[in-house]
Coordinates of C-alpha atoms and ligand atoms in Angstrom, one line a residue:
M54 CA 90.1 102.4 109.1
G55 CA 90.7 106.3 108.8
N56 CA 93.8 105.2 106.6
R57 CA 91.7 103.5 104.3
W58 CA 89.8 106.7 103.4
V59 CA 92.5 108.8 103.3
T60 CA 94.0 106.2 100.5
G61 CA 90.9 106.0 98.6
L62 CA 91.1 109.7 98.4
V63 CA 94.6 109.5 97.4
Y64 CA 93.6 107.1 94.3
L65 CA 90.9 109.9 93.6
I66 CA 93.0 112.7 93.4
I67 CA 95.3 110.6 91.5
I68 CA 93.2 109.5 88.7
V69 CA 91.5 112.9 88.3
A70 CA 95.0 114.4 88.0
A71 CA 96.1 111.6 85.5
I72 CA 93.1 112.3 83.2
A73 CA 93.7 116.1 83.6
L74 CA 97.4 115.7 82.6
V75 CA 96.7 113.3 79.7
F76 CA 93.9 115.7 78.4
N77 CA 96.3 118.4 78.7
Q78 CA 98.9 116.6 76.8
V79 CA 96.9 115.3 73.7
N80 CA 96.2 118.7 73.3
P81 CA 98.7 119.0 70.3
P82 CA 101.5 121.5 70.7
S83 CA 100.3 123.4 67.7
Q84 CA 102.7 125.2 65.3
R85 CA 103.3 127.9 68.0
R86 CA 105.0 131.1 66.0
E87 CA 107.9 132.5 68.1
V88 CA 107.3 136.3 69.2
Q89 CA 109.6 139.1 70.7
L90 CA 109.3 139.8 74.3
N91 CA 108.3 143.3 73.5
Q92 CA 105.5 142.2 71.3
V93 CA 104.1 140.1 74.0
L94 CA 104.2 143.2 76.4
T95 CA 102.3 145.2 73.9
D96 CA 100.1 142.8 73.6
A97 CA 99.3 142.1 77.0
R98 CA 99.0 146.2 77.3
E99 CA 96.4 146.0 74.5
K100 CA 94.4 143.3 76.5
K101 CA 95.0 140.8 73.7
I102 CA 96.1 138.4 75.7
E103 CA 94.2 135.5 77.5
R104 CA 96.8 133.8 79.5
I105 CA 100.8 133.4 79.7
V106 CA 102.3 130.2 81.3
V107 CA 105.6 130.7 82.3
G108 CA 108.1 127.6 81.8
S109 CA 109.5 125.8 84.7
D110 CA 112.9 127.3 83.5
Q111 CA 111.6 130.6 84.0
Q112 CA 112.6 131.5 80.5
R113 CA 110.0 129.9 78.4
L114 CA 106.5 131.8 77.9
D115 CA 103.6 130.1 76.3
I116 CA 101.1 132.9 75.2
E117 CA 97.3 132.3 74.4
Y118 CA 95.7 135.1 72.9
R119 CA 92.0 136.0 73.3
N120 CA 91.4 135.3 69.9
G121 CA 92.9 131.5 70.0
D122 CA 96.3 132.2 68.9
R123 CA 98.9 130.6 70.4
A124 CA 102.7 131.9 70.5
T125 CA 105.8 131.2 72.4
S126 CA 108.4 133.8 73.8
R127 CA 111.1 133.9 76.1
K128 CA 112.3 136.4 78.8
E129 CA 115.5 136.3 80.9
S130 CA 115.0 133.9 84.1
Q131 CA 116.1 136.2 86.3
D132 CA 113.5 138.7 85.4
S133 CA 110.0 138.4 86.9
L134 CA 107.2 138.2 84.5
F135 CA 105.2 140.5 86.9
A136 CA 107.7 143.0 86.8
L137 CA 107.9 143.2 83.4
L138 CA 104.4 143.4 82.6
H139 CA 104.2 146.0 85.1
D140 CA 107.0 147.9 84.0
A141 CA 105.3 147.8 80.7
G142 CA 102.3 149.4 81.9
V143 CA 99.9 146.5 82.0
D144 CA 97.5 146.3 84.6
V145 CA 98.8 143.0 86.6
Q146 CA 96.0 143.2 89.3
D147 CA 93.7 142.9 86.5
M148 CA 95.2 139.7 84.8
P149 CA 94.7 136.7 86.5
I150 CA 96.6 135.0 84.0
I151 CA 100.0 134.2 84.8
E152 CA 100.5 130.6 85.6
V153 CA 103.9 129.0 86.1
K154 CA 104.5 125.2 85.2
G155 CA 106.0 123.3 87.6
P156 CA 109.4 121.6 86.4
S157 CA 107.9 119.8 83.7
F158 CA 109.6 116.4 83.0
W159 CA 106.5 115.9 80.6
N160 CA 107.2 118.8 78.7
S161 CA 110.6 118.7 78.1
V162 CA 111.9 115.4 78.2
V163 CA 109.3 113.0 77.0
G164 CA 107.9 115.8 75.0
P165 CA 105.6 114.2 72.0
L166 CA 106.3 110.5 73.1
S167 CA 104.1 111.0 75.9
Y168 CA 100.8 110.8 74.2
F169 CA 101.4 106.9 73.9
I170 CA 103.5 106.6 77.4
L171 CA 101.6 108.6 79.5
P172 CA 98.8 106.3 80.0
L173 CA 101.0 103.4 80.7
V174 CA 103.1 105.6 83.0
F175 CA 100.3 106.5 84.9
L176 CA 98.8 103.0 85.1
F177 CA 102.1 102.0 86.6
M178 CA 102.5 104.8 89.1
L179 CA 98.7 103.9 90.3
F180 CA 99.9 100.2 91.0
F181 CA 103.0 101.5 93.0
F182 CA 101.0 104.1 94.8
L183 CA 98.8 101.4 96.0
R184 CA 101.2 99.3 97.2
Q185 CA 103.2 102.2 98.9
A186 CA 100.0 103.4 100.4
Q187 CA 99.0 99.9 102.1
G188 CA 102.6 99.7 103.5
T189 CA 103.4 103.3 105.0
N190 CA 100.0 105.1 104.4
N191 CA 100.7 108.2 103.7
Q192 CA 103.7 108.4 101.5
A193 CA 101.6 108.5 98.4
L194 CA 100.8 112.1 99.4
S195 CA 104.3 113.4 98.3
F196 CA 103.2 115.9 95.9
G197 CA 102.0 118.1 99.0
K198 CA 105.6 118.0 100.0
S199 CA 107.5 121.2 100.0
R200 CA 110.2 121.5 97.1
A201 CA 112.2 123.5 99.3
R202 CA 115.8 122.6 98.5
L203 CA 118.1 122.2 101.5
F204 CA 121.4 123.6 101.0
T205 CA 123.8 122.6 103.9
G206 CA 127.9 122.0 104.1
D207 CA 128.4 120.0 101.2
K208 CA 127.6 123.0 98.8
P209 CA 130.4 125.6 98.3
K210 CA 129.9 127.6 100.9
I211 CA 128.7 131.3 100.2
T212 CA 129.8 134.1 102.5
F213 CA 129.6 137.6 103.0
A214 CA 133.0 138.0 101.4
D215 CA 131.1 136.9 98.3
V216 CA 128.6 139.7 98.3
A217 CA 130.3 143.1 97.3
A218 CA 128.9 146.7 97.6
V219 CA 126.0 146.1 99.9
D220 CA 127.7 147.2 103.3
E221 CA 124.5 148.5 104.7
A222 CA 122.4 145.6 103.9
K223 CA 125.5 143.2 105.0
E224 CA 125.4 145.0 108.4
E225 CA 121.6 144.9 109.0
L226 CA 121.7 141.4 108.4
S227 CA 124.7 140.5 110.4
E228 CA 122.5 141.1 113.4
V229 CA 120.3 138.1 111.8
V230 CA 123.5 136.2 111.6
E231 CA 124.3 137.1 115.6
F232 CA 120.9 135.5 116.3
L233 CA 121.1 132.2 114.3
K234 CA 124.5 131.6 116.0
Y235 CA 124.3 132.6 119.8
P236 CA 120.1 132.5 120.2
E237 CA 120.6 132.2 123.9
K238 CA 122.3 135.6 124.2
F239 CA 119.3 137.4 122.8
A240 CA 116.7 134.8 124.6
A241 CA 118.6 135.6 128.1
L242 CA 117.6 139.5 127.6
G243 CA 114.1 138.6 126.7
A244 CA 114.9 140.4 123.1
R245 CA 112.0 139.7 120.5
I246 CA 114.0 138.2 117.7
P247 CA 113.3 139.2 114.2
R248 CA 110.9 136.9 112.2
G249 CA 111.2 137.9 108.8
V250 CA 113.8 140.1 106.5
L251 CA 112.4 141.5 103.1
L252 CA 115.2 141.9 100.7
M253 CA 113.9 144.5 98.1
G254 CA 115.8 145.6 95.1
P255 CA 115.7 145.0 91.1
P256 CA 116.6 141.9 89.5
G257 CA 120.6 140.9 89.9
T258 CA 121.4 143.2 93.1
G259 CA 122.1 139.9 94.8
K260 CA 119.2 139.2 97.0
T261 CA 119.5 135.5 96.8
L262 CA 123.1 135.6 97.1
L263 CA 122.8 138.0 100.0
A264 CA 120.4 135.2 101.7
R265 CA 122.5 132.3 101.0
A266 CA 125.5 134.1 102.7
V267 CA 123.7 134.8 105.6
A268 CA 123.1 130.8 105.8
G269 CA 126.6 130.3 105.1
E270 CA 128.0 132.9 107.7
A271 CA 125.7 131.5 110.5
G272 CA 126.4 127.9 109.6
V273 CA 123.0 126.9 109.2
P274 CA 120.5 125.0 106.7
F275 CA 119.3 127.2 104.2
F276 CA 115.6 126.0 102.8
S277 CA 114.8 127.8 99.8
I278 CA 111.6 128.0 97.6
S279 CA 110.5 130.3 94.9
G280 CA 106.9 132.3 95.2
S281 CA 106.2 131.2 91.7
E282 CA 106.4 128.0 92.2
F283 CA 103.9 127.8 94.8
V284 CA 101.4 129.1 92.2
E285 CA 100.6 125.7 90.6
M286 CA 98.6 123.0 89.4
F287 CA 96.1 121.9 92.3
V288 CA 94.2 124.1 94.3
G289 CA 95.5 123.7 97.9
V290 CA 98.9 122.4 97.2
G291 CA 100.2 125.8 97.8
A292 CA 99.1 126.2 101.1
S293 CA 100.1 122.5 102.2
R294 CA 103.4 123.0 100.7
V295 CA 104.3 126.0 103.0
R296 CA 103.1 123.9 105.8
D297 CA 105.4 121.4 105.0
L298 CA 108.2 123.7 104.4
F299 CA 107.9 125.3 107.6
D300 CA 107.5 121.9 109.3
Q301 CA 110.9 121.0 108.1
A302 CA 112.6 124.1 109.0
K303 CA 111.2 124.2 112.3
R304 CA 112.9 120.6 112.7
N305 CA 116.0 121.8 111.4
A306 CA 116.1 124.9 113.4
P307 CA 118.1 127.1 113.6
D308 CA 117.5 128.0 110.1
I309 CA 116.9 129.8 107.2
V310 CA 113.7 129.7 105.1
F311 CA 114.3 131.7 102.0
I312 CA 111.3 132.7 99.6
D313 CA 112.1 134.4 96.5
E314 CA 109.8 136.0 94.3
I315 CA 107.5 136.6 97.1
D316 CA 105.4 138.9 95.1
A317 CA 104.1 136.2 92.8
V318 CA 102.1 135.0 96.0
G319 CA 102.1 138.0 98.1
R320 CA 100.5 140.6 96.1
Q321 CA 97.9 142.9 97.5
R322 CA 94.5 141.0 98.0
G323 CA 91.3 141.8 97.1
T324 CA 92.1 145.0 94.9
G325 CA 91.5 144.1 91.2
L326 CA 88.3 143.8 90.1
G327 CA 89.0 140.8 88.3
G328 CA 88.8 137.8 90.2
S329 CA 91.8 137.1 92.7
H330 CA 93.8 134.1 92.7
D331 CA 92.5 131.9 95.2
E332 CA 95.6 129.7 95.0
R333 CA 97.4 132.6 95.8
E334 CA 95.6 133.9 98.5
Q335 CA 95.6 130.6 100.1
T336 CA 99.1 130.3 100.1
L337 CA 99.9 133.8 101.4
N338 CA 97.5 133.2 104.4
Q339 CA 99.6 130.1 105.3
I340 CA 102.6 132.0 104.9
L341 CA 101.2 134.3 107.4
V342 CA 99.6 131.8 109.7
E343 CA 103.2 130.0 109.9
M344 CA 105.0 133.2 110.6
D345 CA 102.6 133.9 113.6
G346 CA 102.6 130.7 114.7
F347 CA 106.1 130.9 115.9
D348 CA 106.9 130.8 119.4
S349 CA 109.6 133.1 120.9
N350 CA 112.3 130.3 120.9
T351 CA 111.5 129.1 117.5
N352 CA 114.8 129.8 115.6
V353 CA 113.6 129.9 112.1
I354 CA 114.2 133.6 110.2
V355 CA 112.2 133.7 107.2
I356 CA 114.0 135.8 104.4
A357 CA 111.7 136.8 101.5
A358 CA 113.1 138.7 98.2
T359 CA 111.0 140.9 95.7
N360 CA 111.9 143.6 93.2
R361 CA 108.4 144.7 93.5
P362 CA 107.7 145.8 96.9
D363 CA 105.0 148.3 96.1
I364 CA 102.7 145.6 95.1
L365 CA 103.2 143.7 98.4
D366 CA 100.1 143.0 100.6
P367 CA 100.5 145.1 103.8
A368 CA 99.6 142.0 105.7
L369 CA 103.0 140.9 105.3
L370 CA 104.7 143.9 106.5
R371 CA 103.1 144.0 109.7
P372 CA 105.3 143.5 113.1
G373 CA 106.1 140.2 113.4
R374 CA 106.5 139.2 109.9
F375 CA 108.6 140.7 107.4
D376 CA 109.0 144.0 109.5
R377 CA 112.9 144.2 108.5
R378 CA 113.3 145.6 105.3
V379 CA 116.5 145.5 103.4
V380 CA 117.1 147.5 100.2
L381 CA 119.6 146.8 97.8
D382 CA 120.5 149.0 94.8
R383 CA 122.2 148.6 91.7
P384 CA 125.7 149.5 92.3
D385 CA 127.6 152.7 91.9
M386 CA 131.1 153.0 90.5
R387 CA 132.8 152.1 93.6
G388 CA 130.2 149.1 94.2
R389 CA 131.0 148.1 90.5
I390 CA 134.8 148.0 91.4
E391 CA 134.0 145.7 94.4
I392 CA 132.0 143.2 92.8
L393 CA 134.4 143.0 89.8
K394 CA 136.9 142.2 92.1
V395 CA 134.9 139.4 93.7
H396 CA 134.1 137.7 90.4
C397 CA 137.8 138.1 89.3
R398 CA 139.0 136.3 92.4
G399 CA 141.2 133.4 91.2
K400 CA 140.8 134.1 87.4
P401 CA 144.1 135.0 85.7
L402 CA 144.0 138.7 84.8
A403 CA 146.4 140.3 82.2
P404 CA 148.4 143.1 83.7
D405 CA 146.3 145.5 81.2
V406 CA 143.0 144.7 83.1
D407 CA 141.9 147.9 84.8
L408 CA 138.5 147.4 86.7
E409 CA 138.3 150.9 87.6
V410 CA 138.2 151.6 83.9
L411 CA 135.9 148.9 83.4
A412 CA 133.5 150.0 86.2
R413 CA 133.3 153.1 84.6
Q414 CA 132.2 151.8 81.4
T415 CA 129.5 150.2 82.9
P416 CA 127.2 152.4 84.5
G417 CA 123.3 150.8 84.8
F418 CA 125.3 147.4 85.4
S419 CA 123.7 145.0 88.1
G420 CA 125.9 142.7 89.9
A421 CA 124.5 140.1 87.9
D422 CA 125.5 141.8 84.8
L423 CA 128.9 142.1 86.4
A424 CA 129.2 138.7 87.1
N425 CA 127.9 137.7 83.4
L426 CA 130.5 140.2 82.2
V427 CA 133.7 138.4 83.9
N428 CA 132.4 134.9 82.8
E429 CA 131.8 135.8 79.2
A430 CA 135.4 137.8 79.1
A431 CA 136.8 134.3 80.3
I432 CA 134.7 132.4 78.2
L433 CA 136.3 134.4 75.1
A434 CA 139.8 134.5 76.6
A435 CA 139.4 130.6 76.5
R436 CA 138.1 130.4 72.9
R437 CA 141.1 132.5 71.7
N438 CA 143.5 130.1 73.5
R439 CA 144.9 132.5 75.9
R440 CA 146.2 132.1 79.4
Q441 CA 145.0 135.3 80.8
I442 CA 141.9 137.5 80.2
T443 CA 143.0 140.8 78.6
M444 CA 141.1 144.0 79.0
Q445 CA 140.0 143.5 75.3
D446 CA 138.2 140.3 76.5
M447 CA 136.4 142.5 79.3
E448 CA 135.5 145.2 77.0
E449 CA 134.3 142.7 74.3
A450 CA 132.3 141.2 77.0
A451 CA 130.8 144.1 78.2
E452 CA 129.6 144.9 74.7
K453 CA 127.8 141.4 74.8
V454 CA 126.4 141.8 78.2
V455 CA 124.6 145.3 77.1
A456 CA 123.4 143.8 73.7
G457 CA 122.2 140.8 75.5
P458 CA 118.3 139.7 74.9
E459 CA 115.6 142.2 76.3
R460 CA 118.4 143.9 78.7
K461 CA 116.1 146.2 80.5
N462 CA 118.5 148.5 82.3
R463 CA 120.0 149.9 79.0
R464 CA 123.3 151.8 79.9
I465 CA 123.2 155.7 80.3
S466 CA 125.3 157.4 77.6
E467 CA 127.6 160.3 79.1
E468 CA 125.5 162.7 78.0
E469 CA 122.6 161.6 79.7
K470 CA 124.5 161.1 83.0
R471 CA 125.8 164.5 82.6
I472 CA 121.9 165.9 82.5
I473 CA 121.0 163.6 85.5
A474 CA 124.1 164.4 87.4
Y475 CA 123.0 168.4 87.0
H476 CA 119.5 167.5 87.7
E477 CA 120.0 165.9 91.2
A478 CA 122.8 168.5 92.0
G479 CA 120.2 170.9 91.5
H480 CA 117.9 169.3 93.9
A481 CA 120.6 169.0 96.7
L482 CA 122.1 172.3 96.3
V483 CA 118.7 174.5 96.5
A484 CA 117.9 172.0 99.7
H485 CA 121.1 172.7 101.2
L486 CA 120.6 176.6 100.6
I487 CA 117.6 177.0 102.1
P488 CA 117.4 176.4 105.5
E489 CA 113.7 175.2 105.6
C490 CA 114.0 172.1 103.3
D491 CA 115.1 169.0 104.6
P492 CA 118.8 168.1 104.9
V493 CA 120.1 165.9 102.0
H494 CA 121.4 162.4 102.8
K495 CA 122.3 160.9 99.6
I496 CA 122.3 161.9 95.8
S497 CA 122.8 159.3 92.8
V498 CA 122.7 159.0 89.4
V499 CA 122.5 155.2 89.5
S500 CA 119.1 154.5 88.4
R501 CA 116.2 153.0 90.8
G502 CA 113.2 151.8 89.8
L503 CA 111.5 154.2 87.3
A504 CA 113.6 157.3 88.2
L505 CA 116.9 157.6 86.6
G506 CA 118.5 159.4 89.5
Y507 CA 117.6 160.5 92.7
T508 CA 118.2 162.8 95.7
M509 CA 117.3 161.7 99.2
S510 CA 116.2 164.2 101.9
L511 CA 115.2 163.3 105.3
P512 CA 113.5 165.4 108.0
E513 CA 115.4 165.4 111.1
E514 CA 112.4 165.0 113.1
D515 CA 108.7 163.6 112.5
R516 CA 106.6 166.5 111.4
Y517 CA 102.7 166.7 111.9
L518 CA 102.5 170.6 110.7
M519 CA 103.6 171.9 107.4
P520 CA 104.5 176.0 108.0
R521 CA 103.7 177.4 104.7
R522 CA 107.6 178.6 104.2
K523 CA 108.5 175.0 104.8
I524 CA 105.9 174.3 101.7
L525 CA 107.2 177.0 99.9
A526 CA 110.9 175.8 100.4
D527 CA 110.0 172.3 99.4
L528 CA 108.4 173.8 96.0
A529 CA 111.6 174.9 95.5
Y530 CA 113.4 171.6 96.1
H531 CA 111.3 169.9 93.8
L532 CA 111.9 172.3 90.8
G533 CA 115.8 172.5 91.7
G534 CA 116.3 169.8 89.2
Y535 CA 114.0 171.5 86.2
A536 CA 115.9 174.7 87.0
A537 CA 119.4 173.2 87.0
E538 CA 118.8 171.7 83.6
Q539 CA 117.5 174.6 82.3
L540 CA 120.5 176.9 83.7
I541 CA 122.9 174.6 82.4
F542 CA 121.6 173.2 79.1
A543 CA 119.0 176.0 78.4
D544 CA 116.6 173.2 77.9
T545 CA 114.9 170.6 80.0
T546 CA 114.0 166.9 79.7
T547 CA 111.4 164.5 80.6
G548 CA 113.5 163.7 83.7
S549 CA 111.1 166.2 85.7
E550 CA 107.9 165.0 84.9
N551 CA 107.4 163.7 88.6
D552 CA 109.0 166.8 90.3
I553 CA 106.6 168.9 88.1
E554 CA 103.8 166.8 89.4
Q555 CA 104.5 166.8 92.7
A556 CA 105.2 170.5 93.2
T557 CA 102.0 171.5 91.3
K558 CA 99.7 169.2 93.2
M559 CA 101.5 170.7 96.6
A560 CA 100.9 174.3 95.0
R561 CA 97.1 173.2 94.4
R562 CA 96.3 171.9 97.6
M563 CA 98.2 175.2 99.3
V564 CA 95.3 177.1 97.6
T565 CA 92.5 175.2 97.5
E566 CA 93.0 173.1 100.9
F567 CA 95.1 175.1 103.5
G568 CA 94.2 178.8 102.7
M569 CA 97.9 179.4 102.1
S570 CA 96.8 182.0 99.3
E571 CA 96.0 185.5 100.4
L572 CA 94.2 185.9 97.1
L573 CA 91.5 183.4 97.8
G574 CA 91.7 183.3 101.5
P575 CA 91.1 180.5 103.9
I576 CA 88.4 178.7 102.1
A577 CA 88.2 175.2 100.9
Y578 CA 87.3 174.9 97.3
G579 CA 86.2 171.6 95.9
Q580 CA 84.4 168.7 97.8
K581 CA 86.4 165.5 97.8
E582 CA 84.4 162.2 97.9
E583 CA 85.7 158.8 98.2
L584 CA 84.2 156.7 96.0
V585 CA 84.8 153.3 97.9
F586 CA 83.6 151.0 95.2
L587 CA 86.5 152.2 92.9
G588 CA 89.1 151.6 95.5
R589 CA 91.2 154.7 96.4
E590 CA 90.0 156.7 93.7
I591 CA 88.8 160.4 94.9
A592 CA 86.3 162.3 92.6
E593 CA 86.2 166.0 93.4
Q594 CA 83.1 168.0 92.8
R595 CA 83.4 171.7 92.1
D596 CA 81.6 174.1 94.1
Y597 CA 82.9 177.3 92.9
S598 CA 82.4 179.4 90.0
D599 CA 84.3 179.7 86.7
D600 CA 85.8 183.0 87.6
T601 CA 87.3 181.4 90.9
A602 CA 88.5 178.2 89.2
R603 CA 90.2 180.8 87.0
L604 CA 91.8 182.7 89.9
I605 CA 92.7 179.1 91.6
D606 CA 94.7 178.4 88.3
Q607 CA 96.5 181.9 88.5
E608 CA 97.5 181.2 91.9
V609 CA 98.7 177.8 91.4
R610 CA 100.8 179.0 88.5
R611 CA 101.9 182.0 90.6
I612 CA 103.3 179.9 93.6
V613 CA 104.9 177.1 91.2
E614 CA 106.7 180.0 89.0
G615 CA 107.9 181.7 92.1
A616 CA 109.4 178.5 93.4
Y617 CA 111.0 177.9 89.9
Q618 CA 112.4 181.5 90.0
R619 CA 113.7 181.1 93.4
A620 CA 115.7 177.8 92.8
R621 CA 116.7 179.0 89.4
D622 CA 118.3 182.5 91.2
L623 CA 119.9 180.4 93.9
L624 CA 121.6 177.9 91.7
Q625 CA 122.7 180.8 89.4
E626 CA 124.2 182.3 92.1
H627 CA 125.9 179.1 93.1
R628 CA 126.5 177.9 89.5
A629 CA 130.4 176.8 90.3
G630 CA 129.0 175.1 93.4
L631 CA 126.6 173.2 91.1
D632 CA 129.3 172.5 88.7
L633 CA 131.4 171.1 91.3
I634 CA 128.9 168.7 92.8
A635 CA 127.6 167.6 89.4
Q636 CA 131.0 166.9 88.3
R637 CA 131.8 164.6 91.3
L638 CA 128.5 163.1 90.9
Q639 CA 129.4 162.2 87.3
E640 CA 132.6 160.7 88.8
V641 CA 131.6 158.5 91.8
E642 CA 127.8 158.0 90.8
T643 CA 126.5 158.3 94.2
L644 CA 127.4 161.0 97.0
E645 CA 126.5 160.6 100.6
G646 CA 127.4 160.9 104.6
E647 CA 130.6 163.2 105.4
E648 CA 131.8 163.7 101.9
L649 CA 128.5 164.8 100.4
R650 CA 128.2 167.3 103.6
Q651 CA 131.4 168.7 102.9
L652 CA 130.7 169.1 99.1
L653 CA 127.5 170.9 99.8
D654 CA 129.2 173.0 102.1
R655 CA 131.9 174.1 99.9
A656 CA 129.6 174.5 96.8
A657 CA 127.7 176.8 99.4
Q658 CA 130.2 179.1 99.6
M659 CA 131.3 179.4 96.0
K660 CA 129.2 182.5 95.7
Q661 CA 129.3 184.4 92.3
P662 CA 132.2 182.8 91.2
V663 CA 131.2 183.0 87.5
D664 CA 132.0 186.7 87.5
A665 CA 135.4 186.3 89.5
A666 CA 136.2 184.0 86.8
A667 CA 135.1 186.3 84.0
G668 CA 137.4 189.2 85.7
T669 CA 140.6 187.1 85.8
S670 CA 140.4 185.8 82.3
S671 CA 139.7 189.1 81.1
Ligands
LIG954 P1 118.6 138.4 92.5 O1 118.1 137.3 93.4 O2 118.6 139.9 93.6 O3 118.3 138.7 91.4 P2 121.0 137.1 92.5 O4 121.4 137.1 93.9 O5 120.5 135.9 91.9 O6 120.3 138.5 92.1 O7 122.5 137.4 91.8 C1 122.7 136.9 90.5 C2 124.2 136.7 90.7 O8 125.0 137.9 90.4 C3 124.8 136.3 91.9 O9 124.9 134.7 91.6 C4 126.2 136.9 91.7 O10 127.1 136.1 91.0 C5 126.0 138.0 90.9 N1 126.0 139.2 91.9 C6 124.9 140.1 92.0 N2 124.9 140.9 93.1 C7 126.2 140.7 93.6 C8 127.1 141.6 94.5 N3 126.6 142.6 95.2 N4 128.2 141.1 94.7 C9 129.0 140.0 94.0 N5 128.1 139.0 93.0 C10 127.0 139.5 92.9
LIG955 MG1 116.9 135.8 93.0
LIG956 ZN1 114.0 165.6 90.1

């Protein structure tokens, strides 16, 4: 009885879907012009674009302009369109326009023929479904089934040995492997098992690879689905797919569910003023519901990957969900050697191939770029009928990868690397020389996100109060990069933008909020008002005179300049130490741990060696 109704509903849905598809199809493919990806990004920024549809191959883009024009473009399949748009300065929250087509048999294979064939096909399908549904009731509902692919033993097994240069991440994930292998051990002690692990890192750094390696190491099935696949044609399908995926996973436990590009569904909800995507929200909610619904002995671990952790919905990051986070960075010099080694395994290399030299020539390359490089080199060698891959093949392949279409992470020139190295060394040395600064844990000239290089300093303990001395120390630390550039090159670059912004903000707060300027006293200047309806925007109301405003500006300036002077004096005094760190940083690109500590100590002791050197040479 009930089944009859379900069956009837199925027919109705199929018919509606068929009509929708046919209409879509009859819409002629029109003579679309091909435009460059850059142009698309520019147009998106200028809000000329109505809609972008990403093809199922993750490369083809169909663009509909507001003025009715249509065009096509291409992107690299590993790049997320969201990320590209975001990086180009497009307000992605405000653009409910990106749709991803499911693997579309109609578009790619049948193409123009489909105008005649489609109606026939649908009639046939309808007939088919009718019989099926009568037989085993709900088989017809298969389009709600998840498309998670199941990888098991028959695939070549990927293990941690195939993933190079991400030792920290591997270490963190080995715990997950342990759990999947010996769940009883943890259960016996009542340990709460991690539910979800979020892998974060730029495209091509091995997130997908690593997730598979975890499954391979643990010897469990691996269900994978991409966030962008969820965002599909019919409302409600995403959510039902999630349900189905997790059902499957629970039946096959212990195993791994891998959600790639989770940012496609897990973007912050309800922030943009432009309408939010219902479908996405439902899908996201379903993921959360499923993860919350695991009981303590469900041996399913969800691994998700994203290259845009900053836009994720905070609900995803709550305890019991993706509370483990693993960061993958682009590899440094040593990392690149390791990755090259992994990909050269089993390939005949000529004796002249020096992977270290190659690694040195490829700053900014991701793991995927390096894999690509080795593959291109092998192809070149084969085309030249060689038995072995030579260094020349490798170098040509590197050029090819660099020149590849729309490569986002351009290669950094030696000169730029030198500047970045001095900049970061400046931060680090200043932090090391001023006792109130937090200790430096890591410096790197490998770009991460928008920053070209970075210095990571971490407080030794949680801090709730910031003494004035500490803020002043931090200001000098922030300006250490700028001071180093000025000192060494007698010039500065745009690389200090963020440092300067932070320092200025902090100095202004010292004066107007914390009463840390003697001249202006313990008075709060300016009233902050939260404009709730505009999100987190804060408007300031001025409640002081123009004279006071001028004084505030003067004080801010005095403080910032004082901090700059302090940083510069310190660096001048330890110029040789600065050279030492910058030099080493250019060689190895990342410094951390014991090596960094020793280097900083040595640098700190190299006082006034400029004069000493001058003395010996004269
Ligand atoms: P992501 O998912 O982070 O975009 P992938 O895991 O898809 O990157 O990486 C694409 C390819 O690049 C991998 O299949 C592998 O060949 C290569 N690769 C990336 N990172 C590494 C690494 N750390 N070690 C070895 N190979 C890597
Ligand atoms: Mg991936
Ligand atoms: Zn800086």
